[in-house]
Coordinates of C-alpha atoms and ligand atoms in Angstrom, one line a residue:
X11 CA -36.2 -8.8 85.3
X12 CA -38.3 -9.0 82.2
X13 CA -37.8 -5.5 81.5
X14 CA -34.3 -5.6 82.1
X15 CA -34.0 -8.7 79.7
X16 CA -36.2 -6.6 77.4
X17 CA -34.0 -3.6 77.6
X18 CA -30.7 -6.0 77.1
X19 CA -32.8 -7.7 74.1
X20 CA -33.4 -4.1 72.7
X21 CA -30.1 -2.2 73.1
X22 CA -28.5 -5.1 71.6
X23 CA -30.7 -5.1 68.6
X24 CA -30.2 -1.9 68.6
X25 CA -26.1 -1.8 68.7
X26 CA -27.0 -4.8 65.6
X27 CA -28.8 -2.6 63.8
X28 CA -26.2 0.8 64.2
X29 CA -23.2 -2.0 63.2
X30 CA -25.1 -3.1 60.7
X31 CA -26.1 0.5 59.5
X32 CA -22.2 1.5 60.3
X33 CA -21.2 -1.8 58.5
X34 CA -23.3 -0.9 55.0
X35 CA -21.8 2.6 55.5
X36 CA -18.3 1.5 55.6
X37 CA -19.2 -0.6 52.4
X38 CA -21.0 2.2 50.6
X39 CA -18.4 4.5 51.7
X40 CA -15.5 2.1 50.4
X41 CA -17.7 1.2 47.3
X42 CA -17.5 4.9 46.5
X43 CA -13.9 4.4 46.5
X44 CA -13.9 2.0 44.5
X45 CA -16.2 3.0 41.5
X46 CA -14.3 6.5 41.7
X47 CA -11.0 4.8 41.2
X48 CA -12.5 2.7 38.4
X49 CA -14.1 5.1 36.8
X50 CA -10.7 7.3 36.6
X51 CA -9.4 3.9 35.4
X52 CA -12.6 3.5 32.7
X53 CA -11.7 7.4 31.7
X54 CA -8.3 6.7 31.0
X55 CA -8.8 3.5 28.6
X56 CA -11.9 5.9 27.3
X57 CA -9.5 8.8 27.0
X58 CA -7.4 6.4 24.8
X59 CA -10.0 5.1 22.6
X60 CA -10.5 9.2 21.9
X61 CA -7.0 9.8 21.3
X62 CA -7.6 13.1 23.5
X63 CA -3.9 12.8 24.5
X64 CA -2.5 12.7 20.8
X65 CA -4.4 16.6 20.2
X66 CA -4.3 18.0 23.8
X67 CA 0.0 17.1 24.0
X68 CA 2.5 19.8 22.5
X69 CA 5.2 17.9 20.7
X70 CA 7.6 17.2 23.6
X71 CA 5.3 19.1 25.8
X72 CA 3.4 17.9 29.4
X73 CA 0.6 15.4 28.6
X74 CA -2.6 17.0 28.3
X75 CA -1.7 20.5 28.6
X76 CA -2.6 21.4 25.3
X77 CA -0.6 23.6 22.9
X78 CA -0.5 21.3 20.2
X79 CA -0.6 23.3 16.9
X80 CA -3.3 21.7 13.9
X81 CA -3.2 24.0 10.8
X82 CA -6.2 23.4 8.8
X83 CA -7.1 25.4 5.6
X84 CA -9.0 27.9 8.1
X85 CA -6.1 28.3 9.7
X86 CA -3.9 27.5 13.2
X87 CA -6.0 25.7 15.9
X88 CA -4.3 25.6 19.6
X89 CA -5.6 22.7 21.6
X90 CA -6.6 23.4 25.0
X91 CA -4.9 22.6 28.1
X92 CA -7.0 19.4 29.6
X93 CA -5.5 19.2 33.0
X94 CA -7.2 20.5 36.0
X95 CA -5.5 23.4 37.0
X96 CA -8.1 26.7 38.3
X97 CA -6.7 29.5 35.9
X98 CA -5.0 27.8 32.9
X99 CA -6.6 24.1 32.5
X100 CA -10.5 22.9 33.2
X101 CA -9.9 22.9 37.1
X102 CA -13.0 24.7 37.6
X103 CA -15.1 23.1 35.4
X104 CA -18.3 20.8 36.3
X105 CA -19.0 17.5 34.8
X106 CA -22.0 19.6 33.0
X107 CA -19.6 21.6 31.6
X108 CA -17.1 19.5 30.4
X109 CA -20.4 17.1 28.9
X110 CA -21.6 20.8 27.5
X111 CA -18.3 20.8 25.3
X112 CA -17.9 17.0 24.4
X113 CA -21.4 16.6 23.3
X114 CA -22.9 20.1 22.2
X115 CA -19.3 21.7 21.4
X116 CA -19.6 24.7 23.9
X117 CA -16.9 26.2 26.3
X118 CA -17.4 26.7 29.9
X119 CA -17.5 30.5 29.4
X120 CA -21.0 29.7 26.3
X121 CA -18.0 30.1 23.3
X122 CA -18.8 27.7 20.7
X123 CA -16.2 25.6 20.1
X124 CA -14.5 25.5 16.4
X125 CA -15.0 21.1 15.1
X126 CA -11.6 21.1 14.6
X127 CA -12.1 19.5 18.1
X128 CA -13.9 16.6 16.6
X129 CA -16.7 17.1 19.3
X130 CA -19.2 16.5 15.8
X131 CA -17.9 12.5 16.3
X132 CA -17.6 12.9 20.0
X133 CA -21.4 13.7 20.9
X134 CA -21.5 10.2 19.9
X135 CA -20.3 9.4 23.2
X136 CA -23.0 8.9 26.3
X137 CA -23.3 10.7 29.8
X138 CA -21.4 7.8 32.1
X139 CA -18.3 7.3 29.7
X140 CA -17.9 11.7 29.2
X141 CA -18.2 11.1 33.2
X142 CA -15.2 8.8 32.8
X143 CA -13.3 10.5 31.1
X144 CA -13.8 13.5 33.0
X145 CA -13.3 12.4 36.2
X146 CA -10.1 10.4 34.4
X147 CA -8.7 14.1 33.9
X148 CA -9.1 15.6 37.1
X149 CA -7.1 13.1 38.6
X150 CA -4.2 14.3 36.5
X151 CA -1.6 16.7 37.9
X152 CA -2.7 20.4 37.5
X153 CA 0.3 22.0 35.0
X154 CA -0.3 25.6 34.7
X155 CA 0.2 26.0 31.2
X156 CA -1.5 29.1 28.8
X157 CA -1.6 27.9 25.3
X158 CA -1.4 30.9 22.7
X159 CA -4.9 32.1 20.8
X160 CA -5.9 30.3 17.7
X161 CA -5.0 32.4 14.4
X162 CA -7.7 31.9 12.6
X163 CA -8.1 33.2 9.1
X164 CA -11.0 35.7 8.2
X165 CA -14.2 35.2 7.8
X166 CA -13.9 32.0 10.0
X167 CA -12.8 33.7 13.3
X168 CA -16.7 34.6 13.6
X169 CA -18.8 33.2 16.0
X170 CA -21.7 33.8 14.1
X171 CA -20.3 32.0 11.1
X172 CA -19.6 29.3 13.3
X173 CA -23.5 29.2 14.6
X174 CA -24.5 28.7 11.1
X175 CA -22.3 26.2 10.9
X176 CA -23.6 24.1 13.2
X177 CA -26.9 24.8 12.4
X178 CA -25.8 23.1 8.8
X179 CA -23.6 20.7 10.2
X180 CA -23.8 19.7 13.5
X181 CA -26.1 16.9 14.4
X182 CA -25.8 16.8 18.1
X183 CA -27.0 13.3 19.6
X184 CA -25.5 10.5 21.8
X185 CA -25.2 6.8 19.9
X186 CA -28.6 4.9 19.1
X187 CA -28.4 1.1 19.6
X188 CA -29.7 -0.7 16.5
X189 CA -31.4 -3.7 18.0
X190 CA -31.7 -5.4 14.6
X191 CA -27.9 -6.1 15.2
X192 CA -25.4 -8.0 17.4
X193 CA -23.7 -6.5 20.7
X194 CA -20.8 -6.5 19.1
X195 CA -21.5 -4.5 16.2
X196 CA -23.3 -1.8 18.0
X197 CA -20.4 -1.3 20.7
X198 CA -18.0 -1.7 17.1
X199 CA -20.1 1.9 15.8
X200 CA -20.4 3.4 18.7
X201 CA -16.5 2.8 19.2
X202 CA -16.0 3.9 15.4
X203 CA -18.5 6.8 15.4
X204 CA -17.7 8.0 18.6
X205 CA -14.6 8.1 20.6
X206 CA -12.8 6.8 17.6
X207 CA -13.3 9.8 15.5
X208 CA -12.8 7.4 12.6
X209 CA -14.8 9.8 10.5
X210 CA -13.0 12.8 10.9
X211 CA -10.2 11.7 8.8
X212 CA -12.1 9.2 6.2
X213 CA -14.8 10.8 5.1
X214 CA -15.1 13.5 2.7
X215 CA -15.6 17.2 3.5
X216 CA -17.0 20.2 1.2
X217 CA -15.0 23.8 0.9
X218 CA -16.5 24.3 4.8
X219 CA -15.0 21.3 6.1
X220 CA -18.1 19.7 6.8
X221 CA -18.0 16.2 6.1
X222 CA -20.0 15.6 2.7
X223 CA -22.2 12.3 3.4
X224 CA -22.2 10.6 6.9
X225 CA -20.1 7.3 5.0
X226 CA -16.2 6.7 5.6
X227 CA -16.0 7.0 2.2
X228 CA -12.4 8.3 2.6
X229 CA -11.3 11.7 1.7
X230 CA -8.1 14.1 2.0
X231 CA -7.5 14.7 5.2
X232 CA -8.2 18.5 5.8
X233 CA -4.5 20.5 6.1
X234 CA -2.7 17.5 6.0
X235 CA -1.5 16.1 2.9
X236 CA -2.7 12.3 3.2
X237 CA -5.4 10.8 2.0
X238 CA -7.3 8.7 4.2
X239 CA -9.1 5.9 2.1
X240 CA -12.8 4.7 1.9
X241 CA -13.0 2.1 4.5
X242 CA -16.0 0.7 2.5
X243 CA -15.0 0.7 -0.7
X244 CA -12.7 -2.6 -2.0
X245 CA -10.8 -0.7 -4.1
X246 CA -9.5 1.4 -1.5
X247 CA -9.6 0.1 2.5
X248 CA -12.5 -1.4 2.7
X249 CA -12.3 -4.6 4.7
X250 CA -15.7 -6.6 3.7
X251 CA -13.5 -9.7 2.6
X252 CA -11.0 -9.4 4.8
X253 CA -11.3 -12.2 8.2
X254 CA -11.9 -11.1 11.1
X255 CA -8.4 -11.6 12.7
X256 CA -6.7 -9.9 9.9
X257 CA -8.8 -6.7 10.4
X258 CA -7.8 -7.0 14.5
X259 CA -4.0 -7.9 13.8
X260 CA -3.8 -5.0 11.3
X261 CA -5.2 -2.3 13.8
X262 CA -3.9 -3.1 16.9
X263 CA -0.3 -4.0 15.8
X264 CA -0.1 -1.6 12.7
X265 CA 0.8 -4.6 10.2
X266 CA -0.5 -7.5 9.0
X267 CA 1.1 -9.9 6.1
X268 CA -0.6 -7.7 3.3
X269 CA -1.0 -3.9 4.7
X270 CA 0.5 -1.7 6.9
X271 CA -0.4 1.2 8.7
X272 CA 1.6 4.7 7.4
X273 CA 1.6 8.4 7.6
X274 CA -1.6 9.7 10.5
X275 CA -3.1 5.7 10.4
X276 CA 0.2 4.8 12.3
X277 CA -0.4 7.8 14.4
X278 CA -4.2 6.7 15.5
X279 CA -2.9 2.8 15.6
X280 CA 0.1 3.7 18.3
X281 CA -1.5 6.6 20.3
X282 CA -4.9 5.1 20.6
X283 CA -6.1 1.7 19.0
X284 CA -2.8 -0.6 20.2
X285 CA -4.4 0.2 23.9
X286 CA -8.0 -0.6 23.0
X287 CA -8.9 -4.4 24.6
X288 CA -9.2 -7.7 22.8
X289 CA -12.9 -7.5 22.7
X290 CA -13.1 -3.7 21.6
X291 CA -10.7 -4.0 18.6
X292 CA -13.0 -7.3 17.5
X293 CA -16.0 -5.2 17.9
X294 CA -14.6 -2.7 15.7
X295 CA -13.5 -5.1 13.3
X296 CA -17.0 -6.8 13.2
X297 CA -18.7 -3.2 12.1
X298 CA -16.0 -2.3 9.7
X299 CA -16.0 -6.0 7.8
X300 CA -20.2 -5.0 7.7
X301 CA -19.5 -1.5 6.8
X302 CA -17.0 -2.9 3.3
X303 CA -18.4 -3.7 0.2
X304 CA -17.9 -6.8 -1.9
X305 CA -15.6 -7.0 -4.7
X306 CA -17.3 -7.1 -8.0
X307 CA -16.1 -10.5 -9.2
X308 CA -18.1 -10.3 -12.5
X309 CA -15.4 -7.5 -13.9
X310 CA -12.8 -9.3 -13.5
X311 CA -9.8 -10.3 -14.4
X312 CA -9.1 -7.6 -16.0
X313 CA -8.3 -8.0 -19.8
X314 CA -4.8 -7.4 -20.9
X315 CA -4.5 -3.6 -21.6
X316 CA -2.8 -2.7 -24.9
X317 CA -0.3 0.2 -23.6
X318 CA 1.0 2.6 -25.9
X319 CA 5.0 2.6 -26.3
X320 CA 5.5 5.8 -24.5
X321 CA 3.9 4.6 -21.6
X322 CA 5.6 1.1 -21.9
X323 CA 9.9 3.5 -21.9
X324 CA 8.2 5.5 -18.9
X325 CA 7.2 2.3 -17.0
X326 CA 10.4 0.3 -18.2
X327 CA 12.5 3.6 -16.2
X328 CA 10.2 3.0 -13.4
X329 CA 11.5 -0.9 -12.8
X330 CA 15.1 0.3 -13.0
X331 CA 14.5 2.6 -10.2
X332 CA 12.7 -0.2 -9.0
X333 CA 15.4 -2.5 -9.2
X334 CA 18.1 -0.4 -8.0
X335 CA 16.2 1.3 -5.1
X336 CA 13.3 -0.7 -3.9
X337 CA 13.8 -4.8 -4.8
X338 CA 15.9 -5.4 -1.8
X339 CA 12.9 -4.9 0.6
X340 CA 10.1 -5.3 -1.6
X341 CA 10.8 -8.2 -3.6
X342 CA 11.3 -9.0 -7.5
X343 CA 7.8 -9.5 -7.9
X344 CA 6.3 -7.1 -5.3
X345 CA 5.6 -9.7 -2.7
X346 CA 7.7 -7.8 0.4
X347 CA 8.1 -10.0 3.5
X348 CA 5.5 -11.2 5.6
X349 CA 4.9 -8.4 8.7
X350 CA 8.5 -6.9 8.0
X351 CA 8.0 -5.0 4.1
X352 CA 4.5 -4.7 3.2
X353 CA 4.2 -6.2 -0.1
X354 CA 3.2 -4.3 -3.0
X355 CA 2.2 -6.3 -5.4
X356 CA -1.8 -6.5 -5.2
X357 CA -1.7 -3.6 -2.2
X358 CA -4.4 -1.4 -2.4
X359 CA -2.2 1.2 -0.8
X360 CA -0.8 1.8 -3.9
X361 CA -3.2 0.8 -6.3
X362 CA -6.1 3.2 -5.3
X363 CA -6.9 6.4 -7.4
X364 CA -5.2 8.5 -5.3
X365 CA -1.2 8.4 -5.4
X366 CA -1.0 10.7 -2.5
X367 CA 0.1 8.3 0.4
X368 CA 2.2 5.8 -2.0
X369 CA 4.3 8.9 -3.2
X370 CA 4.4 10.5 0.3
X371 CA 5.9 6.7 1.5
X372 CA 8.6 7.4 -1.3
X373 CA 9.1 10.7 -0.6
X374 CA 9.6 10.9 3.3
X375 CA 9.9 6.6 4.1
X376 CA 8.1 6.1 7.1
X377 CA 8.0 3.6 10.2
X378 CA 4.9 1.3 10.8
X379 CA 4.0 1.7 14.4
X380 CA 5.9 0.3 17.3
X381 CA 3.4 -2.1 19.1
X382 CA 3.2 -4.4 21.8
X383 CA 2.4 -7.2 18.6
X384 CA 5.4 -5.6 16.5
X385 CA 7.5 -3.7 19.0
X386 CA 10.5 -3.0 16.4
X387 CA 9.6 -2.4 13.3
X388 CA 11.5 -1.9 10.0
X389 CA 11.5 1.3 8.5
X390 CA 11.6 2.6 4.6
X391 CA 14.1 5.1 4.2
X392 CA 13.0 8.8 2.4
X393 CA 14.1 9.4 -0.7
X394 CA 13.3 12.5 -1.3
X395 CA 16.7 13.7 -1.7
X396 CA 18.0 10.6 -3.3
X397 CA 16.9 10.6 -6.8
X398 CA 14.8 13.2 -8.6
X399 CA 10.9 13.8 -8.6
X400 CA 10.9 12.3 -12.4
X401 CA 12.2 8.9 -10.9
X402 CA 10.0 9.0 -8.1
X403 CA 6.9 9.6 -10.4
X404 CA 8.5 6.2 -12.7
X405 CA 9.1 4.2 -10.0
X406 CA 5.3 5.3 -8.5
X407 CA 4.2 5.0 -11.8
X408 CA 5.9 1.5 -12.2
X409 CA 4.6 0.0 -9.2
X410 CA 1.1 0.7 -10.1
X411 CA 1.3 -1.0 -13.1
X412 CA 3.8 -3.8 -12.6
X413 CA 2.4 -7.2 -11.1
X414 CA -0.9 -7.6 -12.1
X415 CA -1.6 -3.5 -10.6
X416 CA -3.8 -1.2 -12.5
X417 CA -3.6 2.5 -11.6
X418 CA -3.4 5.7 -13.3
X419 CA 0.3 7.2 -14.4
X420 CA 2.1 9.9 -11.7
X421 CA 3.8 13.3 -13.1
X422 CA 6.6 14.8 -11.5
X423 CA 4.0 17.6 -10.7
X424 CA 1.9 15.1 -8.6
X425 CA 5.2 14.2 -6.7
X426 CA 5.6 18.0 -6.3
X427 CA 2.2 18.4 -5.3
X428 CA 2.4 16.0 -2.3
X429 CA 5.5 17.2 -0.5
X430 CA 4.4 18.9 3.2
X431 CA 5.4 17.5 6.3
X432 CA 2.2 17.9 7.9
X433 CA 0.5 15.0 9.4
Ligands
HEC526 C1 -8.0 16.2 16.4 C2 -7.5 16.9 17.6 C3 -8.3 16.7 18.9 C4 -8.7 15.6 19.5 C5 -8.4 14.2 19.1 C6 -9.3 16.0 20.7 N1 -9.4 17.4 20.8 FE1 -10.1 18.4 22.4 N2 -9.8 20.2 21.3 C7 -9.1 20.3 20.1 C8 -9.0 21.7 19.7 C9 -8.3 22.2 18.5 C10 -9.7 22.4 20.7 C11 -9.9 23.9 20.8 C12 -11.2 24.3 20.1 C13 -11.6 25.7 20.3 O1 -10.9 26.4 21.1 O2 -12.5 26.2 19.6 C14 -10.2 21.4 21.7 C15 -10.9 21.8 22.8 C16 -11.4 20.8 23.8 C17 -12.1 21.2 24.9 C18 -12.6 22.6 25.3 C19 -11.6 23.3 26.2 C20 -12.0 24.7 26.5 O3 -11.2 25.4 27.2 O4 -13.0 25.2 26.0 C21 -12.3 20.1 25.7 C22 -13.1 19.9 27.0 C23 -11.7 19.0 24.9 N3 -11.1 19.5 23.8 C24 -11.7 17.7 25.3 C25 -11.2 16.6 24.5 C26 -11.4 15.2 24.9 C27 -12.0 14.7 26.2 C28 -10.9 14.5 23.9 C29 -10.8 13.0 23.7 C30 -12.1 12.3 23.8 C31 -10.4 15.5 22.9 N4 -10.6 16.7 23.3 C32 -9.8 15.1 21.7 C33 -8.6 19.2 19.4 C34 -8.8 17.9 19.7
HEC527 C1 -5.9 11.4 11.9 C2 -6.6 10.8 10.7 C3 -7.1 9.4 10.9 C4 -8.0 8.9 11.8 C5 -8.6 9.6 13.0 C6 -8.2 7.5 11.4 N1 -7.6 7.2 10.3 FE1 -7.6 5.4 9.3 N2 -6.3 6.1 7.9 C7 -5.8 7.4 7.9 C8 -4.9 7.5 6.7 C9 -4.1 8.8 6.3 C10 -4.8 6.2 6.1 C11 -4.0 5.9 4.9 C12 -2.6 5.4 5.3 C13 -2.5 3.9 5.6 O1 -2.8 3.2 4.7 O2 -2.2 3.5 6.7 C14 -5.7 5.4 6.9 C15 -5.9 4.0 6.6 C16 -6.8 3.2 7.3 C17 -7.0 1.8 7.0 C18 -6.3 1.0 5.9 C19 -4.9 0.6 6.3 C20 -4.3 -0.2 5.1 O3 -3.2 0.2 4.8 O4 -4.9 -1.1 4.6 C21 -7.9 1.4 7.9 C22 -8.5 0.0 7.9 C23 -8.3 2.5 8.8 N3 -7.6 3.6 8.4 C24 -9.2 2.4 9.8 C25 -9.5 3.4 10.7 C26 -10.3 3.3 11.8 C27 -11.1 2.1 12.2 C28 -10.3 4.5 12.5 C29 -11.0 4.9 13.8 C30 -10.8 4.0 14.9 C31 -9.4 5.4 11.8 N4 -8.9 4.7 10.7 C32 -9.1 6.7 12.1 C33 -6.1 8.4 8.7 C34 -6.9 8.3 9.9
HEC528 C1 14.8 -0.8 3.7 C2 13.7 -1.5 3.1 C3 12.8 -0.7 2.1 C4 13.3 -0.1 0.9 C5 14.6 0.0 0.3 C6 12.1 0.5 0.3 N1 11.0 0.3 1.2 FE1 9.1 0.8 0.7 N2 8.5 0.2 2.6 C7 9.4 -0.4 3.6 C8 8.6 -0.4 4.8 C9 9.2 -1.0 6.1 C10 7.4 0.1 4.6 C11 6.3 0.4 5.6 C12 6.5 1.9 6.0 C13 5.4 2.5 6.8 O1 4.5 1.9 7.4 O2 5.4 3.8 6.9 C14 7.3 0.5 3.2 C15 6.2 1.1 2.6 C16 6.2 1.4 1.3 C17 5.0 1.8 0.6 C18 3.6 2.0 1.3 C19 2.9 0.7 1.3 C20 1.6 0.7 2.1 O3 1.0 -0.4 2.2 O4 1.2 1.7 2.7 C21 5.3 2.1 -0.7 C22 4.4 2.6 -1.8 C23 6.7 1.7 -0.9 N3 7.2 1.3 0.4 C24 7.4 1.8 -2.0 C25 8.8 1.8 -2.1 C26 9.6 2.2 -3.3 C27 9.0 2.7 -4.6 C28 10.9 2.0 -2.9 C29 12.1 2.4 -3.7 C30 12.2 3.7 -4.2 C31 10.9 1.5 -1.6 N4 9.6 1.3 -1.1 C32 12.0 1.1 -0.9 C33 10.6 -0.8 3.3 C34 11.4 -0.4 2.3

């Protein structure tokens, strides 16, 4: 009887403990589940943040599957095909060697990859979010798509070239916290830095197209004829006096009541930073208000210039263009309209040293982007073939200098010297 009850007493423990073992089981099993279907979903809001659809997309082609043509001055660089099909796409890659070419630069088959991939900004990123993103892209549909070869100008379609390169160059290494500073701030870097690829359009580069310093000190953007500014100087788009909210508003709508997004930024702000979360685009913002500099109050205002009469007929021809073309949206005095014409007057957009992006905005017009926080937004028509390079050099000219503006004259030859349609 005892032994019976003891044999009762013991199977039953035993059937507890195989339910409860079948029970954890079941939860690891389904917690499996779960973290694999959230970490596709992490991938994709990760994938965004890297704009990895933007490069890896043919114009009007399947997502991801590559083709997309970048000419650089090195020549034409073919983005890969991203989806996981076994012959065309990554299908048989490993999540080693996927993390071999995001954080070192190096295809499957040991190539080294050329950094117009900008994997230089991308080793940035650390092991669980590559992960992510990885496992994000496998759960695509396979497309089987063969891209065409790069064409690649000599001497830079050598490999060896390319090790030196990187030897020079490439400073492989995932994101260091800096504990001196806030949460915030370091997720704002790492989110710049990294994934953002901020750096591969704002900072300078040297005749090898390696960036020059490791500051977004703003440079020309290599085969594309914009300019992408400092994003610490004041005098260009640097954001150290700027609030908080009007750094988030401008970069996750595209406008705010004194700047707008144009030309590759619109690109970045509709593709990639519109989808970034609340907390994310505030993080950035934190890091890039830290990242500007101050104004230096002491030189200014600025003391009335004497100009000399030639300059004053070719800015006088600049405010009849003015007048006749641009007044209806800009205003009299420059001031645009809140979130619908970015104003001019006091825009740094068109006052920095560099015409380039205020002629190209004459030139080809231009849309803001469409965003969820400005989801139709007015447009600037081109004027390219509307009146003559001479007036669009006065009228350039004009605005720089009208208003309170100080910026150097424009020459028909700059105007000429900024037309290409690349992005
Ligand atoms: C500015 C454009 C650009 C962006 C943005 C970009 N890529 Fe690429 N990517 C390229 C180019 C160009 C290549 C081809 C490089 C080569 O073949 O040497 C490439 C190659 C790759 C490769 C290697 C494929 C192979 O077959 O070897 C992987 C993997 C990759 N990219 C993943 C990504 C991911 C993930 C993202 C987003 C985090 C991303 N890329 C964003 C331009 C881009
Ligand atoms: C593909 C190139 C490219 C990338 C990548 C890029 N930018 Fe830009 N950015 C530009 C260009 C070109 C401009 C100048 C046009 C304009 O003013 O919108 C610009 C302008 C800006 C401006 C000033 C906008 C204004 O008009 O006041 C800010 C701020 C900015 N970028 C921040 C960023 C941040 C932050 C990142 C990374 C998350 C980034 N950019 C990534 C090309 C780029
Ligand atoms: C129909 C209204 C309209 C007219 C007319 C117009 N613009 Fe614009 N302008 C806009 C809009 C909208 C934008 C923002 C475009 C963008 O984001 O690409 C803009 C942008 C610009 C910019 C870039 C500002 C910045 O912050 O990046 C400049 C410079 C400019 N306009 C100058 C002119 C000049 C000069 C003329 C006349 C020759 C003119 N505009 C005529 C609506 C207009």
């Amino acid at each position: 009887m005892r032994n019976s009850n003891r044999a009762r007493l013991a199977n039953k423990f035993a059937a507890c403990i195989a339910g409860g073992l079948l029970s954890l089981m079941q939860m690891a099993s389904a917690q499996t589940l779960v973290d694999s279907d959230e970490q596709v979903q992490r991938g994709e809001y990760l994938a965004r943040a890297g704009n990895c659809m933007g490069c890896h997309t043919a114009r009007g082609g399947e997502p991801y599957a590559g083709g997309r043509k970048l000419n650089t001055p090195f020549g034409e660089f073919v983005t890969s095909n991203l989806t996981p099909d076994n012959e065309t796409g990554i299908g048989r890659w490993s999540g080693e060697d996927f993390w071999q070419a995001l954080h070192y630069g190096k295809s499957k088959d040991g190539r080294y990859l050329y950094p117009a991939f900008p994997y230089t900004e991308y080793t940035k990123v650390t092991r669980p979010d590559a992960d992510a993103i990885f496992a994000y892209l496998r759960s695509l549909p396979p497309v089987v798509q063969t891209n065409p070869p790069h064409k690649i100008s000599s001497p830079y379609d050598n490999q060896t070239l390319l090790f030196l390169w990187r030897k020079w160059y490439f400073k492989e290494g995932v994101y260091q916290l800096d504990k001196s500073k806030s949460a915030e701030w370091n997720r704002g870097n790492y989110l710049v830095q990294g994934l953002g690829h901020c750096n591969a359009c704002h900072m300078p580069r040297n005749v090898w197209g390696a960036s020059q310093d490791d500051q977004l000190t703003g440079g020309k953007i290599m085969g594309s004829y914009w300019y992408a500014p400092s994003l610490i100087s004041p005098l260009e788009a640097g954001v150290g006096e700027w609030p908080i909210e009007d750094i988030v508003e401008l970069l996750s709508t595209g406008i705010n009541s004194h700047a707008v997004t144009s030309g590759s930024m619109a690109t970045i702000v509709r593709q990639s930073l519109q989808y970034l979360s609340d907390d994310d685009i505030r993080s950035i913002a934190v890091y890039l208000q830290s990242l500007g500099e101050k104004k230096d109050h002491a030189k200014e205002p600025r003391k009335a210039r004497k100009i000399p009469e030639r300059v004053r007929q070719y800015l006088a021809l600049g405010q009849e263009v003015y007048e006749k073309h641009c007044q209806d949206c800009h205003g009299q005095s420059g001031e645009g309209k809140p979130k619908i014409y970015p104003p001019l007057a006091g825009n740094r957009s068109v006052t920095m040293s560099s015409p380039l992006n205020a002629i190209r905005s004459v030139l080809y017009g231009g849309y803001p982007p469409a965003t969820a926080g400005n989801p139709r937004p007015y447009g600037m028509p081109p004027y390219q073939h509307f009146i003559r390079d001479i007036e669009i050099a006065q009228v350039v000219s004009y605005i720089r200098n009208a208003w309170g503006n100080s910026g150097s004259l424009v020459s028909p030859d700059d105007v000429d010297n900024s037309r290409g349609n690349e992005f």
